[in-house]
One Martini backbone bead per residue (centre of mass of N, CA, C, O) as a GRO file, in nm:
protein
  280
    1UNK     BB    1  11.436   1.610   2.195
    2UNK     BB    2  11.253   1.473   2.436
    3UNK     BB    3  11.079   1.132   2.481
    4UNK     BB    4  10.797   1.038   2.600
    5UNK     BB    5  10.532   0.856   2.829
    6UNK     BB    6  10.229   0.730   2.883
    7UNK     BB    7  10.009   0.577   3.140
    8UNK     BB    8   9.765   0.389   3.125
    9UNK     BB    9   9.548   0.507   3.375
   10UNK     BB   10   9.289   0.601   3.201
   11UNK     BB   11   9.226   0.331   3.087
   12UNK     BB   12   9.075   0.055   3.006
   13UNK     BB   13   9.216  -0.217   3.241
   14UNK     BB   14   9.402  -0.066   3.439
   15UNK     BB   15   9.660  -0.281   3.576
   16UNK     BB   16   9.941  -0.408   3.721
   17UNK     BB   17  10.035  -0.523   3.481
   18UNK     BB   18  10.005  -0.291   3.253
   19UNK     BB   19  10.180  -0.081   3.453
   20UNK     BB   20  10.449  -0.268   3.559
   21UNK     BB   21  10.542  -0.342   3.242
   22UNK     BB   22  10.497  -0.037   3.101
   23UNK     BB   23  10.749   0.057   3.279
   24UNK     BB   24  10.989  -0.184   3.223
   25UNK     BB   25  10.985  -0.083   2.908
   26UNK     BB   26  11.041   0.217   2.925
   27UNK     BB   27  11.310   0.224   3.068
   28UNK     BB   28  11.449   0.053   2.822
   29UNK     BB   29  11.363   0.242   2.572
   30UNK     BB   30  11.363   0.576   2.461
   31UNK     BB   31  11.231   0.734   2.664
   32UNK     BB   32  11.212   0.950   2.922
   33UNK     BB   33  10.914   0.946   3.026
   34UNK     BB   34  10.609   0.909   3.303
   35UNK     BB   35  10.298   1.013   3.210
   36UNK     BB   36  10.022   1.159   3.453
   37UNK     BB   37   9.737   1.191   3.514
   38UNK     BB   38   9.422   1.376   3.641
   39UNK     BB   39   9.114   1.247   3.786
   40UNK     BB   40   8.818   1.200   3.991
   41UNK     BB   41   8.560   1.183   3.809
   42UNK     BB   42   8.701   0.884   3.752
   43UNK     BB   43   8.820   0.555   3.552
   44UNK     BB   44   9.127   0.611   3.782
   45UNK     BB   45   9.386   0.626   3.881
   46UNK     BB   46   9.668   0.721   4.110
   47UNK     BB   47   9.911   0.920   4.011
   48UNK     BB   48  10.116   0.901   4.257
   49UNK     BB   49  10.106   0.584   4.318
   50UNK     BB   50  10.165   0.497   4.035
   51UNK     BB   51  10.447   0.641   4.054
   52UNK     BB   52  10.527   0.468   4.287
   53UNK     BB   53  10.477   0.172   4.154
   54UNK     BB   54  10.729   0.249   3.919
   55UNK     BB   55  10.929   0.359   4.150
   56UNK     BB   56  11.024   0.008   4.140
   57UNK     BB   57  11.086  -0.061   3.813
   58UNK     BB   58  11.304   0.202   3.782
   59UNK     BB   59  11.573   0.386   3.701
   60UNK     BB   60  11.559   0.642   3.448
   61UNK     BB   61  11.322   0.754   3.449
   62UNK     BB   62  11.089   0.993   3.463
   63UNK     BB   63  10.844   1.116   3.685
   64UNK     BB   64  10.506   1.257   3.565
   65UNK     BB   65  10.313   1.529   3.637
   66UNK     BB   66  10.050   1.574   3.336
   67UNK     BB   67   9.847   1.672   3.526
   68UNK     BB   68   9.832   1.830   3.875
   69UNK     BB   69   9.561   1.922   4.063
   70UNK     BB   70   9.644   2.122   4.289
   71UNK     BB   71   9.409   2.256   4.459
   72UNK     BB   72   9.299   1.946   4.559
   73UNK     BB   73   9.504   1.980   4.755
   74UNK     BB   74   9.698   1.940   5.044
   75UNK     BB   75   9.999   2.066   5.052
   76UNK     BB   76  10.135   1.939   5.315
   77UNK     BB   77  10.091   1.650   5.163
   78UNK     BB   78  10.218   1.704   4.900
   79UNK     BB   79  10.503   1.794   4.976
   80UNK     BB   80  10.543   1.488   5.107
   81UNK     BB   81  10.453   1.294   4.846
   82UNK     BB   82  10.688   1.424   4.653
   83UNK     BB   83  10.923   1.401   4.831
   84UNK     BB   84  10.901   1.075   4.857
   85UNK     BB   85  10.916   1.041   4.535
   86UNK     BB   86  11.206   1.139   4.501
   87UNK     BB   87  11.309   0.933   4.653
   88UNK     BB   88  11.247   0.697   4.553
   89UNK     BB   89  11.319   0.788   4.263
   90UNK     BB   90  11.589   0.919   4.240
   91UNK     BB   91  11.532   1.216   4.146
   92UNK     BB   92  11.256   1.180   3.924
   93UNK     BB   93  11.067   1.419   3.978
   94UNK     BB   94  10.791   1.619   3.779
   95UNK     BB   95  10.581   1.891   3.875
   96UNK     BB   96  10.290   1.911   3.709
   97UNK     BB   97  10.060   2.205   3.736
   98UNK     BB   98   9.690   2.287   3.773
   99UNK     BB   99   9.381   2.424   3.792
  100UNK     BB  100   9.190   2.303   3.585
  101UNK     BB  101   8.856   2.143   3.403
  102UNK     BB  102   8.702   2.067   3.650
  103UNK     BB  103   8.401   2.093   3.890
  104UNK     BB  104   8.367   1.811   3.976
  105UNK     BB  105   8.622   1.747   4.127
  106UNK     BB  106   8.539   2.035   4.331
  107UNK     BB  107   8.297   1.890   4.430
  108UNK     BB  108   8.388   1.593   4.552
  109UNK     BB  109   8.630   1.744   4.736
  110UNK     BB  110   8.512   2.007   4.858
  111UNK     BB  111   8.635   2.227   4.666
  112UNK     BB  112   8.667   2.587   4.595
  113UNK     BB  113   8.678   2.687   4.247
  114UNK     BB  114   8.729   3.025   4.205
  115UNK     BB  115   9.018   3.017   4.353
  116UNK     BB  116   9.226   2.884   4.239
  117UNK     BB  117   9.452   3.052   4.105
  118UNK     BB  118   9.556   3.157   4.416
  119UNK     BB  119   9.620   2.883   4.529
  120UNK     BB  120   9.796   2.776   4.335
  121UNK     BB  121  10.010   3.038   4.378
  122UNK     BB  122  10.060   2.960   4.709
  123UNK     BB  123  10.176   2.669   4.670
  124UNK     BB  124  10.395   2.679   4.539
  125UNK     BB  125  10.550   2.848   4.736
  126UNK     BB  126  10.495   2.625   5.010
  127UNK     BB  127  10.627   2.396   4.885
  128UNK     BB  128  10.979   2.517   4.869
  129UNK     BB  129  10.948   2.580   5.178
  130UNK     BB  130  10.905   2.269   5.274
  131UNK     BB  131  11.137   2.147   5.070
  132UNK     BB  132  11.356   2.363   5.234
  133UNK     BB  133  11.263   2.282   5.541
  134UNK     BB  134  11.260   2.131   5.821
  135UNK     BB  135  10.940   2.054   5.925
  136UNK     BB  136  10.898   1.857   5.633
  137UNK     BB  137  10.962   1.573   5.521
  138UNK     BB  138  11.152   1.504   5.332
  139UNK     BB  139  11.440   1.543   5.155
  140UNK     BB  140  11.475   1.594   4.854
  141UNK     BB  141  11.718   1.505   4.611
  142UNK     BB  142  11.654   1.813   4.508
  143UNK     BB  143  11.743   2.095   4.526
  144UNK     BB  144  11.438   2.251   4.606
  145UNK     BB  145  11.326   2.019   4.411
  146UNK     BB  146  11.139   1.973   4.207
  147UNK     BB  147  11.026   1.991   3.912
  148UNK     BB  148  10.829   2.251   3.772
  149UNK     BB  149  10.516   2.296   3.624
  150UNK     BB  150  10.301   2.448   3.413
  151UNK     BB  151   9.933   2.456   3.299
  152UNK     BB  152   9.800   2.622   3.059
  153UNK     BB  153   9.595   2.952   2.858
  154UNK     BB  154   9.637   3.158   3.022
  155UNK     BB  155   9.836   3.427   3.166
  156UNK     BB  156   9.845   3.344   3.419
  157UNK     BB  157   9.967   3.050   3.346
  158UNK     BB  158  10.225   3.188   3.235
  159UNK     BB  159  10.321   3.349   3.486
  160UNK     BB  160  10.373   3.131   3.691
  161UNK     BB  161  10.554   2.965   3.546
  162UNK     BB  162  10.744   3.260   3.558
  163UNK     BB  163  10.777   3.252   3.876
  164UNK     BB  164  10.766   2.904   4.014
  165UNK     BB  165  10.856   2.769   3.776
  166UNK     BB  166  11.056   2.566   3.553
  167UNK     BB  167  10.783   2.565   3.316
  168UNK     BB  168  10.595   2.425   3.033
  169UNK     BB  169  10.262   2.276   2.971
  170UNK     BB  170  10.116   2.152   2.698
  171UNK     BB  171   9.782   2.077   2.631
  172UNK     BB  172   9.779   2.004   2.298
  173UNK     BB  173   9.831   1.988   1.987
  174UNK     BB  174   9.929   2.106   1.731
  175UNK     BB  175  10.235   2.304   1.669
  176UNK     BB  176  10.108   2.565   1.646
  177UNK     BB  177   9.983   2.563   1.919
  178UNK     BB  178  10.267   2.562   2.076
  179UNK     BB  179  10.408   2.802   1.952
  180UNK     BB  180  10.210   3.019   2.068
  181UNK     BB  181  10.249   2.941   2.375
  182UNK     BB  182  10.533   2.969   2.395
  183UNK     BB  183  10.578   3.248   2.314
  184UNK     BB  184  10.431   3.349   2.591
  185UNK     BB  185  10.605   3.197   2.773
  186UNK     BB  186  10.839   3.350   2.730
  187UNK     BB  187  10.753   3.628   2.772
  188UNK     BB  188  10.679   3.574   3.098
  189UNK     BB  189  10.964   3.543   3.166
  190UNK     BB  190  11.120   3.773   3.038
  191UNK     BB  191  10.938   3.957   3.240
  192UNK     BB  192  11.063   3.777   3.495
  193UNK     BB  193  11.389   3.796   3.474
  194UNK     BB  194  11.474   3.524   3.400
  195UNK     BB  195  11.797   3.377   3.316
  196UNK     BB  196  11.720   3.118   3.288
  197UNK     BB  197  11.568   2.827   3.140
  198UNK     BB  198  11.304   2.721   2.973
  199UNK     BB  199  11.070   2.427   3.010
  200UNK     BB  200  10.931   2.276   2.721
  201UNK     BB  201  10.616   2.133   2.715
  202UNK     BB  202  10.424   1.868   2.545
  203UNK     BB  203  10.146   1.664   2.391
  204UNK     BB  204   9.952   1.365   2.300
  205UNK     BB  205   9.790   1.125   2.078
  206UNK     BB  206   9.814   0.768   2.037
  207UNK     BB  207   9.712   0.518   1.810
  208UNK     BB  208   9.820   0.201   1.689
  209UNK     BB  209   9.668   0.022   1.437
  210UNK     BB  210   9.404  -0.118   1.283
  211UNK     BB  211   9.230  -0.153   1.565
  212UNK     BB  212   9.300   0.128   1.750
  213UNK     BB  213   9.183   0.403   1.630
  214UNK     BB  214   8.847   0.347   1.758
  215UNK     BB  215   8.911   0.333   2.037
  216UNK     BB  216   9.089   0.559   2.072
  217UNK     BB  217   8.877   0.781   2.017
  218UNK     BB  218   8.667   0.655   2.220
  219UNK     BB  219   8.809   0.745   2.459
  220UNK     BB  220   8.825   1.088   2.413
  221UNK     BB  221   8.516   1.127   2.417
  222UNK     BB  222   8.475   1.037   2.669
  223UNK     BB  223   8.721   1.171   2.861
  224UNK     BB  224   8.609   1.506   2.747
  225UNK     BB  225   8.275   1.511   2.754
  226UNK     BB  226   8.317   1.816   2.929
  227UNK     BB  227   8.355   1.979   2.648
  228UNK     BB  228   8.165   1.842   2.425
  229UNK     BB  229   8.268   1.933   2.096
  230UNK     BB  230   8.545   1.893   2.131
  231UNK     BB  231   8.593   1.609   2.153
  232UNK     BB  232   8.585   1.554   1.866
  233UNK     BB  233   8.864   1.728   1.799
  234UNK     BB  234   9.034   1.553   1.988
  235UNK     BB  235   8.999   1.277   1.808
  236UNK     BB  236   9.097   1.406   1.557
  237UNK     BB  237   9.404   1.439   1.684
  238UNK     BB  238   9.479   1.178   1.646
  239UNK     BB  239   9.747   0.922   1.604
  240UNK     BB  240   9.778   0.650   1.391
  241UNK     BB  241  10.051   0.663   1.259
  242UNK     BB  242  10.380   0.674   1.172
  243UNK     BB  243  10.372   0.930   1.050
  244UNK     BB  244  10.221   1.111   1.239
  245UNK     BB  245  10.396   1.103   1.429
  246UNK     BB  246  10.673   1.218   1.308
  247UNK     BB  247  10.550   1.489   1.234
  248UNK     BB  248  10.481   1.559   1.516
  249UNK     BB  249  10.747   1.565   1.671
  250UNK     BB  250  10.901   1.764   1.433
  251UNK     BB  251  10.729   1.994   1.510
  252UNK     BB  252  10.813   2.061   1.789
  253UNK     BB  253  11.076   2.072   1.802
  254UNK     BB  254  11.054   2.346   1.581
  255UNK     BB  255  10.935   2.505   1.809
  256UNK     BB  256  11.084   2.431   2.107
  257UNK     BB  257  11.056   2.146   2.230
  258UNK     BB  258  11.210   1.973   2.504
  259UNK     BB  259  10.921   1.794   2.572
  260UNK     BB  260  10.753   1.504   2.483
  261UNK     BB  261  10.401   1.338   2.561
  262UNK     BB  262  10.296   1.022   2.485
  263UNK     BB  263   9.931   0.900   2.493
  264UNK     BB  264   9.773   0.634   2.527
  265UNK     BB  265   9.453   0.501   2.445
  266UNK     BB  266   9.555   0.216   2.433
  267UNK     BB  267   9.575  -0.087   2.667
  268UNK     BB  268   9.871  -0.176   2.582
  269UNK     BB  269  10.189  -0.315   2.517
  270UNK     BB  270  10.223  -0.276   2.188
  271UNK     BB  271  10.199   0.061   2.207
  272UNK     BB  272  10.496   0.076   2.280
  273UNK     BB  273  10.637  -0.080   2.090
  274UNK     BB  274  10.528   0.091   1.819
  275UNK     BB  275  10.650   0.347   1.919
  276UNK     BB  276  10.968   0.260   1.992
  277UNK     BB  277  10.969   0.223   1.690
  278UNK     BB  278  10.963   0.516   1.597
  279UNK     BB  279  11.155   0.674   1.813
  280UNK     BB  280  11.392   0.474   1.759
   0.00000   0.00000   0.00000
């Protein structure tokens, strides 16, 4: 199993020198890829810039969007935008799409919340289409585009994955909530008579150190807290030790898990270095 890293692009204090450091650091490994948020109504980055802004002092890490909330976006400039970031970073973007979690980012943005679902998977076709076909350059690195992934718990997340992308992307949460989400990611993939390997990745959430703990955690309720009492849920499984990093990571290999990526909560750049030291 490979393991990325997360770039703070949604922590406090995220700016130019903490993103193009942290990932000049992360390029040099463990890591296999970086990954980043979406999100519009918050004091946050924006991920397609951002991995634009690193696939310039990279040169080996894959750069992924986990997840970019697809509806959101206008295909054909999105189809642009990525088939773009794929030349400049010499063929290493992975576009992670969902549906998303937030109908605040779908009123900012003012597109209609209800419809995301069949949009979704409209995108994701007419994608293909234009990084397959010549009116819309440039032509990606990767023949037929970038590797996609789908994110989401609903079934028909499940079947999207299995029709459309390259594989599926489990929002968090420990190894048995992967394991069976990906059981069922399998399912559909196996139901859609996919020849290929599912590409099945997860993610975490971890801050190191002992002064890390209490404000990671402090990050994860705020940044959740469009979900209620779960955000307290969320924030109860940061992982805050190596042994539980390595417990985490453990338990995911052994569900299936193919690339596992974890979010850094606290924006420093010794939190890298301190997971660099487990995972290596």
């Amino acid at each position: 199993m490979k393991v990325g890293i997360g770039l703070p692009t949604t922590t406090p204090g995220a700016n130019r020198g903490l993103i193009l450091g942290w990932a000049r650091q992360a390029d040099e490994g463990p890591f296999s890829c970086l990954g980043v948020f979406d999100r519009v109504v918050y004091d946050t980055l924006d991920p397609l810039i951002s991995l634009a802004a690193v696939a310039g002092v990279t040169e080996r890490v894959r750069l992924a969007t986990t997840i970019l909330t697809g509806p959101l976006y206008n295909t054909v400039l999105l189809a642009k935008a990525a088939a773009s970031l794929d030349v400049l970073s010499g063929g290493r973007l992975v576009l992670g799409l969902a549906v998303g979690a937030r109908e605040s980012d779908y009123d900012a943005v003012g597109v209609e919340h209800r419809s995301r679902g069949r949009r979704l998977a409209e995108q994701m076709i007419a994608l293909r289409s234009h990084w397959e076909g010549d009116t819309i350059g440039p032509k990606p690195v990767r023949r037929g585009g970038p590797e996609l992934l789908v994110g989401g718990l609903s079934d028909l997340s499940f079947a999207r994955a299995a029709r459309y992308a390259n594989g599926y992307l489990h929002g968090g949460g420990p190894p048995r909530s992967f394991a069976a989400a990906a059981e069922k990611a399998r399912a559909a993939w196996s139901d859609a008579g996919r020849p290929d390997k599912m590409q099945l990745w997860g993610m975490g959430y971890y801050a190191l150190g002992s002064d890390a703990a209490e404000t990671g955690a402090e990050y994860l309720r705020k940044y959740y807290a469009f979900t209620g009492p779960f955000a307290e849920k969320i924030a109860a499984g940061l992982l805050t030790t190596p042994q539980a990093v390595a417990q985490f990571v453990r338990g995911y290999q052994e569900a299936g898990c193919d690339e596992l990526v974890l979010f850094p909560t606290v924006g420093a750049l010794d939190q890298l270095d301190r997971l660099a030291e487990v995972i290596g």
